[in-house]
Coordinates of N, CA and C in Angstrom, one line a residue:
X1 N 27.9 20.6 -35.9 CA 27.9 20.7 -34.5 C 27.0 19.6 -33.9
X2 N 27.5 18.9 -32.9 CA 26.8 17.9 -32.3 C 25.9 18.5 -31.2
X3 N 24.7 18.0 -31.1 CA 23.7 18.4 -30.1 C 23.7 17.4 -29.0
X4 N 23.9 17.9 -27.8 CA 24.0 17.0 -26.6 C 22.6 16.3 -26.4
X5 N 22.6 15.0 -26.3 CA 21.3 14.3 -26.1 C 21.0 14.3 -24.6
X6 N 19.7 14.3 -24.3 CA 19.2 14.2 -22.9 C 19.5 12.9 -22.3
X7 N 20.0 12.9 -21.1 CA 20.4 11.7 -20.4 C 19.1 10.9 -20.0
X8 N 19.0 9.7 -20.3 CA 17.8 8.9 -20.0 C 17.9 8.5 -18.5
X9 N 16.8 8.3 -17.8 CA 16.8 7.9 -16.4 C 17.4 6.5 -16.3
X10 N 18.3 6.4 -15.3 CA 18.8 5.1 -15.0 C 18.4 4.6 -13.6
X11 N 17.4 5.3 -13.0 CA 16.9 4.9 -11.7 C 16.3 3.6 -11.8
X12 N 16.6 2.7 -10.8 CA 16.1 1.4 -10.7 C 15.3 1.3 -9.4
X13 N 14.0 0.9 -9.5 CA 13.3 0.7 -8.3 C 13.6 -0.8 -7.8
X14 N 13.6 -0.9 -6.5 CA 13.9 -2.2 -5.9 C 12.9 -2.7 -4.9
X15 N 12.8 -4.0 -4.7 CA 11.8 -4.6 -3.8 C 12.3 -4.3 -2.4
X16 N 11.6 -3.6 -1.5 CA 12.0 -3.3 -0.2 C 12.1 -4.6 0.7
X17 N 13.0 -4.7 1.5 CA 13.1 -5.9 2.5 C 12.0 -5.7 3.5
X18 N 11.5 -6.8 4.0 CA 10.5 -6.7 5.1 C 11.2 -6.6 6.4
X19 N 10.6 -6.1 7.4 CA 11.2 -5.9 8.7 C 10.9 -7.1 9.6
X20 N 10.3 -8.2 9.0 CA 9.9 -9.4 9.8 C 10.0 -10.5 8.8
X21 N 10.0 -11.7 9.3 CA 10.1 -12.9 8.5 C 8.6 -13.3 8.0
X22 N 8.5 -14.0 6.9 CA 7.2 -14.3 6.3 C 6.3 -15.0 7.4
X23 N 6.9 -15.8 8.2 CA 6.1 -16.6 9.1 C 5.7 -15.9 10.4
X24 N 6.2 -14.7 10.6 CA 6.0 -14.0 11.8 C 4.6 -13.3 11.9
X25 N 3.9 -13.3 10.8 CA 2.5 -12.7 10.9 C 1.5 -13.8 11.2
X26 N 1.9 -15.0 11.2 CA 0.9 -16.1 11.5 C 0.5 -16.0 13.0
X27 N -0.8 -16.4 13.2 CA -1.7 -17.1 12.4 C -2.6 -16.2 11.6
X28 N -2.4 -14.9 11.6 CA -3.3 -14.0 11.0 C -3.1 -13.9 9.5
X29 N -1.9 -14.0 9.0 CA -1.6 -14.1 7.6 C -0.5 -15.2 7.5
X30 N -0.7 -16.2 6.7 CA 0.2 -17.3 6.6 C 1.5 -17.0 5.9
X31 N 2.5 -17.7 6.3 CA 3.8 -17.5 5.7 C 3.8 -17.7 4.1
X32 N 2.9 -18.7 3.7 CA 2.8 -18.9 2.3 C 2.3 -17.7 1.5
X33 N 1.2 -17.1 2.1 CA 0.7 -15.9 1.5 C 1.7 -14.8 1.5
X34 N 2.4 -14.6 2.6 CA 3.4 -13.5 2.7 C 4.5 -13.7 1.7
X35 N 5.0 -14.9 1.5 CA 6.1 -15.2 0.6 C 5.7 -14.9 -0.8
X36 N 4.5 -15.4 -1.2 CA 4.0 -15.1 -2.6 C 3.7 -13.6 -2.8
X37 N 3.0 -13.0 -1.8 CA 2.6 -11.6 -1.9 C 3.8 -10.7 -2.1
X38 N 4.8 -10.9 -1.3 CA 6.0 -10.1 -1.3 C 6.9 -10.4 -2.4
X39 N 7.4 -11.6 -2.5 CA 8.5 -12.0 -3.4 C 8.0 -12.2 -4.9
X40 N 6.7 -12.4 -5.0 CA 6.1 -12.6 -6.4 C 5.3 -11.4 -6.9
X41 N 4.3 -11.1 -6.1 CA 3.4 -10.0 -6.6 C 4.1 -8.6 -6.5
X42 N 4.6 -8.3 -5.4 CA 5.2 -7.0 -5.2 C 6.4 -6.9 -6.2
X43 N 7.2 -8.0 -6.3 CA 8.3 -8.0 -7.2 C 7.9 -7.7 -8.6
X44 N 6.8 -8.3 -9.0 CA 6.3 -8.1 -10.4 C 6.0 -6.6 -10.7
X45 N 5.4 -6.0 -9.7 CA 5.1 -4.5 -9.9 C 6.4 -3.8 -10.0
X46 N 7.4 -4.1 -9.2 CA 8.7 -3.4 -9.3 C 9.4 -3.7 -10.7
X47 N 9.4 -4.9 -11.1 CA 10.0 -5.3 -12.4 C 9.3 -4.6 -13.5
X48 N 8.0 -4.6 -13.5 CA 7.3 -3.9 -14.6 C 7.5 -2.4 -14.6
X49 N 7.5 -1.8 -13.4 CA 7.8 -0.4 -13.3 C 9.1 0.0 -13.8
X50 N 10.1 -0.8 -13.6 CA 11.5 -0.5 -14.1 C 11.5 -0.6 -15.7
X51 N 10.8 -1.6 -16.2 CA 10.7 -1.7 -17.7 C 10.0 -0.5 -18.3
X52 N 8.9 -0.1 -17.6 CA 8.1 1.1 -18.1 C 8.9 2.4 -18.0
X53 N 9.7 2.5 -16.9 CA 10.5 3.7 -16.7 C 11.6 3.8 -17.7
X54 N 12.1 2.7 -18.1 CA 13.1 2.7 -19.2 C 12.5 3.1 -20.5
X55 N 11.3 2.6 -20.8 CA 10.6 3.0 -22.0 C 10.2 4.4 -22.0
X56 N 9.8 4.9 -20.8 CA 9.5 6.4 -20.7 C 10.7 7.2 -21.0
X57 N 11.9 6.8 -20.5 CA 13.1 7.5 -20.7 C 13.4 7.6 -22.2
X58 N 13.2 6.5 -22.9 CA 13.4 6.5 -24.3 C 12.5 7.4 -25.1
X59 N 11.2 7.3 -24.6 CA 10.2 8.2 -25.3 C 10.4 9.6 -25.1
X60 N 10.8 10.0 -23.9 CA 11.2 11.4 -23.6 C 12.4 11.8 -24.4
X61 N 13.4 10.9 -24.5 CA 14.6 11.2 -25.3 C 14.2 11.5 -26.8
X62 N 13.2 10.8 -27.3 CA 12.8 10.9 -28.7 C 11.7 11.9 -28.9
X63 N 11.2 12.5 -27.8 CA 10.1 13.5 -27.8 C 8.9 12.8 -28.4
X64 N 8.7 11.5 -28.1 CA 7.6 10.7 -28.6 C 6.4 10.9 -27.7
X65 N 5.6 11.9 -27.9 CA 4.5 12.2 -27.0 C 3.4 11.1 -27.0
X66 N 3.2 10.5 -28.1 CA 2.2 9.4 -28.2 C 2.6 8.3 -27.3
X67 N 3.9 7.9 -27.4 CA 4.4 6.8 -26.5 C 4.3 7.2 -25.1
X68 N 4.7 8.4 -24.7 CA 4.6 8.9 -23.4 C 3.2 8.7 -22.8
X69 N 2.2 9.1 -23.6 CA 0.8 9.0 -23.1 C 0.4 7.5 -23.0
X70 N 0.9 6.7 -23.9 CA 0.5 5.3 -23.9 C 1.1 4.6 -22.6
X71 N 2.2 5.0 -22.1 CA 2.8 4.4 -21.0 C 2.2 4.8 -19.6
X72 N 1.4 5.8 -19.6 CA 0.9 6.4 -18.4 C 0.1 5.4 -17.5
X73 N -0.8 4.6 -18.2 CA -1.7 3.7 -17.5 C -0.9 2.6 -16.8
X74 N 0.1 2.1 -17.5 CA 1.0 1.0 -17.0 C 1.8 1.6 -15.8
X75 N 2.3 2.8 -15.9 CA 3.1 3.4 -14.8 C 2.2 3.6 -13.6
X76 N 1.0 4.1 -13.8 CA 0.0 4.3 -12.7 C -0.3 2.9 -12.0
X77 N -0.5 1.9 -12.8 CA -0.8 0.6 -12.2 C 0.3 0.0 -11.5
X78 N 1.5 -0.1 -12.1 CA 2.6 -0.8 -11.5 C 3.3 0.1 -10.5
X79 N 3.3 1.4 -10.7 CA 3.9 2.4 -9.8 C 3.0 2.4 -8.5
X80 N 1.7 2.4 -8.7 CA 0.8 2.3 -7.6 C 0.9 1.0 -6.8
X81 N 1.1 -0.1 -7.6 CA 1.3 -1.4 -6.9 C 2.5 -1.4 -6.0
X82 N 3.6 -0.7 -6.5 CA 4.8 -0.6 -5.7 C 4.6 0.3 -4.5
X83 N 4.0 1.4 -4.7 CA 3.8 2.4 -3.6 C 2.9 1.7 -2.5
X84 N 1.8 1.2 -3.0 CA 0.8 0.6 -2.1 C 1.3 -0.5 -1.2
X85 N 2.0 -1.4 -1.9 CA 2.6 -2.6 -1.2 C 3.7 -2.2 -0.2
X86 N 4.5 -1.2 -0.6 CA 5.5 -0.7 0.3 C 4.9 -0.2 1.6
X87 N 3.8 0.5 1.5 CA 3.1 1.0 2.6 C 2.5 -0.1 3.4
X88 N 1.8 -1.0 2.7 CA 1.1 -2.1 3.4 C 2.0 -3.0 4.2
X89 N 3.1 -3.4 3.7 CA 4.0 -4.3 4.4 C 4.6 -3.6 5.6
X90 N 4.8 -2.3 5.5 CA 5.3 -1.5 6.7 C 4.2 -1.3 7.7
X91 N 3.0 -1.3 7.3 CA 1.9 -1.1 8.2 C 1.6 -2.4 9.0
X92 N 2.3 -3.4 8.8 CA 2.1 -4.7 9.5 C 3.3 -5.0 10.4
X93 N 3.0 -5.6 11.5 CA 4.1 -6.0 12.5 C 3.6 -7.3 13.2
X94 N 4.5 -8.2 13.5 CA 4.1 -9.4 14.3 C 3.5 -9.0 15.6
X95 N 2.5 -9.8 16.0 CA 1.8 -9.6 17.2 C 2.8 -9.6 18.4
X96 N 3.8 -10.4 18.3 CA 4.8 -10.5 19.4 C 5.8 -9.3 19.4
X97 N 5.7 -8.5 18.4 CA 6.6 -7.3 18.3 C 5.8 -6.0 18.2
X98 N 4.6 -6.0 18.9 CA 3.9 -4.8 19.0 C 2.7 -4.6 18.0
X99 N 2.6 -5.6 17.1 CA 1.5 -5.6 16.2 C 0.1 -5.5 16.9
X100 N -0.8 -4.7 16.4 CA -2.1 -4.6 17.0 C -2.2 -3.7 18.2
X101 N -1.0 -3.1 18.7 CA -1.0 -2.3 19.9 C -0.8 -0.8 19.5
X102 N -1.7 0.0 20.0 CA -1.6 1.4 19.7 C -1.4 2.2 21.0
X103 N -0.4 3.1 20.9 CA 0.0 3.9 22.1 C -0.8 5.2 22.1
X104 N -0.9 5.7 23.3 CA -1.5 7.1 23.5 C -0.7 8.1 22.7
X105 N -1.4 9.0 22.1 CA -0.7 10.0 21.3 C -1.6 10.7 20.3
X106 N -1.0 11.5 19.4 CA -1.8 12.3 18.5 C -2.7 11.4 17.6
X107 N -2.2 10.3 17.1 CA -3.0 9.4 16.3 C -4.3 8.9 17.0
X108 N -4.1 8.3 18.2 CA -5.2 7.8 18.9 C -6.2 8.9 19.3
X109 N -5.7 10.1 19.7 CA -6.5 11.2 20.0 C -7.4 11.6 18.8
X110 N -6.8 11.7 17.6 CA -7.6 12.1 16.5 C -8.6 11.0 16.1
X111 N -8.3 9.8 16.3 CA -9.2 8.7 16.0 C -10.4 8.8 16.9
X112 N -10.1 9.0 18.2 CA -11.2 9.1 19.2 C -12.1 10.3 19.0
X113 N -11.4 11.5 18.6 CA -12.2 12.7 18.4 C -13.1 12.6 17.2
X114 N -12.7 11.9 16.1 CA -13.5 11.8 14.9 C -14.4 10.6 14.9
X115 N -14.0 9.4 15.5 CA -14.8 8.2 15.3 C -15.3 7.7 16.7
X116 N -14.9 8.3 17.8 CA -15.4 7.9 19.1 C -14.5 6.9 19.8
X117 N -13.9 6.0 19.0 CA -13.0 5.0 19.6 C -12.2 4.3 18.5
X118 N -11.2 3.6 18.9 CA -10.4 2.8 17.9 C -11.3 1.8 17.3
X119 N -12.1 1.1 18.1 CA -12.9 0.0 17.6 C -13.9 0.5 16.5
X120 N -14.5 1.7 16.8 CA -15.4 2.3 15.9 C -14.8 2.6 14.5
X121 N -13.5 3.2 14.6 CA -12.8 3.5 13.4 C -12.5 2.2 12.6
X122 N -12.1 1.2 13.3 CA -11.8 -0.1 12.6 C -13.0 -0.7 12.0
X123 N -14.1 -0.6 12.6 CA -15.4 -1.1 12.1 C -15.8 -0.3 10.8
X124 N -15.6 1.0 10.9 CA -16.0 1.8 9.7 C -15.0 1.5 8.5
X125 N -13.7 1.4 8.8 CA -12.8 1.2 7.7 C -13.0 -0.2 7.2
X126 N -13.3 -1.2 8.0 CA -13.5 -2.6 7.5 C -14.7 -2.6 6.7
X127 N -15.8 -1.9 7.1 CA -17.0 -2.0 6.3 C -16.8 -1.4 4.9
X128 N -16.1 -0.3 4.8 CA -15.8 0.4 3.6 C -14.9 -0.6 2.7
X129 N -14.0 -1.2 3.3 CA -13.0 -2.0 2.6 C -13.6 -3.3 2.1
X130 N -14.5 -3.9 2.9 CA -15.1 -5.2 2.5 C -16.0 -5.0 1.3
X131 N -16.5 -3.7 1.2 CA -17.4 -3.4 0.1 C -16.8 -3.1 -1.2
X132 N -15.4 -3.1 -1.3 CA -14.7 -2.8 -2.5 C -15.1 -3.9 -3.5
X133 N -15.5 -3.4 -4.7 CA -15.9 -4.4 -5.7 C -14.7 -4.8 -6.5
X134 N -14.5 -6.1 -6.6 CA -13.3 -6.6 -7.3 C -12.1 -6.4 -6.4
X135 N -11.0 -5.8 -7.0 CA -9.8 -5.6 -6.3 C -9.5 -4.2 -6.0
X136 N -8.9 -4.0 -4.8 CA -8.6 -2.6 -4.4 C -8.0 -2.5 -3.0
X137 N -8.2 -1.3 -2.4 CA -7.6 -1.0 -1.2 C -8.5 -0.2 -0.3
X138 N -8.4 -0.5 1.0 CA -9.1 0.4 2.0 C -8.0 1.2 2.7
X139 N -8.4 2.5 3.0 CA -7.4 3.4 3.5 C -7.8 4.3 4.6
X140 N -6.9 4.5 5.5 CA -7.0 5.6 6.5 C -6.0 6.6 6.0
X141 N -6.5 7.8 5.6 CA -5.6 8.8 5.1 C -5.7 10.1 5.9
X142 N -4.8 11.0 5.6 CA -4.8 12.3 6.3 C -5.1 13.4 5.2
X143 N -6.1 14.2 5.5 CA -6.5 15.3 4.7 C -5.8 16.6 5.2
X144 N -4.8 17.1 4.4 CA -4.0 18.2 4.9 C -4.9 19.5 4.9
X145 N -5.8 19.6 4.0 CA -6.7 20.8 3.9 C -7.5 21.0 5.1
X146 N -8.2 19.9 5.5 CA -9.1 19.9 6.7 C -8.4 19.5 8.0
X147 N -7.1 19.1 7.9 CA -6.4 18.6 9.0 C -7.1 17.5 9.8
X148 N -7.6 16.6 9.0 CA -8.4 15.5 9.6 C -8.1 14.2 9.0
X149 N -8.6 13.1 9.6 CA -8.4 11.7 9.1 C -9.6 11.5 8.1
X150 N -9.3 10.6 7.2 CA -10.4 10.3 6.2 C -10.3 8.8 5.9
X151 N -11.4 8.1 5.9 CA -11.5 6.7 5.5 C -12.0 6.7 4.0
X152 N -11.3 6.0 3.2 CA -11.8 5.9 1.8 C -11.3 4.6 1.2
X153 N -11.6 4.4 -0.1 CA -11.1 3.2 -0.8 C -10.6 3.6 -2.2
X154 N -9.7 2.8 -2.8 CA -9.3 3.0 -4.1 C -9.4 1.7 -4.9
X155 N -9.6 1.8 -6.2 CA -9.7 0.6 -7.0 C -8.4 0.2 -7.5
X156 N -8.3 -1.1 -7.8 CA -7.1 -1.7 -8.4 C -5.8 -1.3 -7.7
X157 N -4.8 -0.7 -8.3 CA -3.6 -0.3 -7.6 C -3.5 1.2 -7.6
X158 N -4.6 1.9 -7.7 CA -4.6 3.4 -7.7 C -3.9 3.9 -6.4
X159 N -2.9 4.7 -6.5 CA -2.2 5.2 -5.3 C -3.0 6.3 -4.7
X160 N -3.1 6.3 -3.4 CA -4.0 7.2 -2.7 C -3.7 8.7 -2.9
X161 N -2.5 9.1 -2.6 CA -2.2 10.5 -2.7 C -2.3 11.1 -4.1
X162 N -1.8 10.3 -5.1 CA -1.8 10.8 -6.4 C -3.2 10.9 -7.0
X163 N -4.1 10.1 -6.5 CA -5.5 10.1 -7.1 C -6.5 10.9 -6.2
X164 N -6.2 11.1 -4.9 CA -7.2 11.7 -4.1 C -6.6 12.9 -3.3
X165 N -5.3 13.0 -3.3 CA -4.7 14.1 -2.5 C -4.5 13.8 -1.0
X166 N -5.1 12.7 -0.6 CA -5.0 12.3 0.8 C -3.6 11.6 1.0
X167 N -3.0 11.9 2.2 CA -1.7 11.2 2.5 C -2.0 9.8 3.1
X168 N -1.5 8.8 2.6 CA -1.8 7.4 3.1 C -1.1 7.2 4.4
X169 N -1.9 6.8 5.4 CA -1.4 6.4 6.7 C -1.5 4.9 6.9
X170 N -2.6 4.3 6.5 CA -2.8 2.9 6.7 C -3.5 2.3 5.5
X171 N -3.0 1.3 4.8 CA -3.6 0.7 3.7 C -3.8 -0.7 3.9
X172 N -5.0 -1.2 3.5 CA -5.4 -2.6 3.6 C -5.6 -3.2 2.2
X173 N -4.8 -4.1 1.8 CA -4.9 -4.8 0.5 C -6.1 -5.8 0.5
X174 N -7.0 -5.6 -0.4 CA -8.1 -6.6 -0.6 C -8.1 -7.2 -2.0
X175 N -7.0 -7.2 -2.6 CA -6.8 -8.1 -3.8 C -6.8 -9.5 -3.2
X176 N -7.4 -10.4 -4.0 CA -7.5 -11.8 -3.4 C -6.2 -12.4 -3.1
X177 N -5.1 -12.0 -3.8 CA -3.8 -12.6 -3.5 C -3.3 -12.3 -2.1
X178 N -3.9 -11.3 -1.5 CA -3.5 -10.9 -0.1 C -4.1 -11.8 1.0
X179 N -5.2 -12.6 0.6 CA -5.8 -13.4 1.6 C -6.5 -14.7 1.2
X180 N -6.6 -14.9 -0.1 CA -7.5 -16.0 -0.6 C -7.0 -17.4 -0.2
X181 N -5.7 -17.6 -0.2 CA -5.2 -19.0 0.2 C -5.5 -19.4 1.6
X182 N -5.8 -18.4 2.5 CA -6.1 -18.7 3.9 C -7.6 -18.4 4.2
X183 N -8.1 -17.4 3.7 CA -9.5 -17.0 4.0 C -10.5 -17.3 2.9
X184 N -10.0 -17.9 1.8 CA -10.9 -18.2 0.7 C -11.6 -16.9 0.3
X185 N -13.0 -17.0 0.1 CA -13.7 -15.8 -0.4 C -14.4 -15.0 0.8
X186 N -13.9 -15.3 2.0 CA -14.5 -14.7 3.2 C -13.7 -13.4 3.6
X187 N -13.8 -12.4 2.8 CA -13.0 -11.2 3.0 C -13.2 -10.6 4.4
X188 N -14.5 -10.6 5.0 CA -14.7 -10.0 6.3 C -13.8 -10.7 7.4
X189 N -13.5 -12.0 7.3 CA -12.7 -12.7 8.3 C -11.3 -12.2 8.2
X190 N -10.8 -12.0 7.0 CA -9.5 -11.4 6.8 C -9.4 -10.0 7.4
X191 N -10.4 -9.2 7.2 CA -10.4 -7.8 7.7 C -10.6 -7.8 9.2
X192 N -11.2 -8.8 9.8 CA -11.3 -8.9 11.2 C -9.9 -9.3 11.9
X193 N -9.2 -10.1 11.2 CA -7.9 -10.6 11.7 C -6.8 -9.6 11.6
X194 N -6.8 -8.8 10.5 CA -5.6 -8.0 10.2 C -5.3 -7.0 11.3
X195 N -6.4 -6.6 12.1 CA -6.1 -5.6 13.1 C -5.2 -6.1 14.2
X196 N -5.0 -7.4 14.3 CA -4.1 -8.0 15.3 C -2.6 -7.8 15.0
X197 N -2.4 -7.4 13.7 CA -1.0 -7.2 13.3 C -0.7 -5.9 12.6
X198 N -1.6 -4.9 12.9 CA -1.4 -3.6 12.4 C -0.2 -2.9 13.2
X199 N 0.7 -2.3 12.5 CA 1.8 -1.6 13.1 C 1.4 -0.1 13.3
X200 N 0.7 0.1 14.4 CA 0.2 1.4 14.7 C 1.4 2.5 14.9
X201 N 2.5 2.0 15.3 CA 3.7 2.9 15.4 C 4.0 3.5 14.0
X202 N 4.0 2.6 13.0 CA 4.3 3.1 11.7 C 3.2 4.1 11.2
X203 N 1.9 3.8 11.5 CA 0.8 4.7 11.1 C 1.0 6.0 11.8
X204 N 1.3 6.0 13.1 CA 1.5 7.3 13.8 C 2.7 8.1 13.3
X205 N 3.7 7.4 12.9 CA 4.9 8.1 12.3 C 4.5 8.8 10.9
X206 N 3.7 8.1 10.2 CA 3.2 8.7 8.9 C 2.4 9.9 9.1
X207 N 1.5 9.8 10.2 CA 0.7 11.0 10.5 C 1.6 12.2 10.9
X208 N 2.6 11.9 11.7 CA 3.4 13.0 12.2 C 4.1 13.7 11.0
X209 N 4.6 12.9 10.0 CA 5.3 13.4 8.9 C 4.3 14.2 8.0
X210 N 3.1 13.7 7.9 CA 2.0 14.3 7.0 C 1.6 15.7 7.6
X211 N 1.7 15.8 8.9 CA 1.2 17.1 9.5 C 2.3 18.2 9.5
X212 N 3.5 17.9 9.1 CA 4.6 18.9 9.1 C 4.4 19.9 8.0

């Protein structure tokens, strides 16, 4: 009697299209950085994740527990890179298309209630993010347990929700590939400029979903 084999995953992750052209975030982020960051770095995370996902499917099919464990770190890194960049690029919008502008509503009200003002929150988040040692991310997240906003950081490509339980609302990439060609090693200047192109509408939508 033949035993039916488990079907291996055929899911393919893909590089999301941007909602703006590479040059539309200038002068705050150059077209060259955006092109490399999106089409090279993010694409690499997607490619690697697909390879690892195929290997995981094979390991599950073979009940190879050792291989399954071995793959976890790579999946966390590349899967996190894919998740984080997907959020990051949607968190940005050209200044001429609403970038940097926040509307009255729940998000702004919560920011003011917890941090006093939008400027104060941005200063706090920037200070935490500039202090990230090596590569990582600065985050504004939502804590479902306390129903409050939280500012935090993660190392490398650690995904926020999977590692902290916080729902990611706004992520700022401080890997050098995100800014070095333009800002060199002056990370604070990059963090000062990025507020001009934050897509607060996207952040507010993420908050609304997180609170459901």
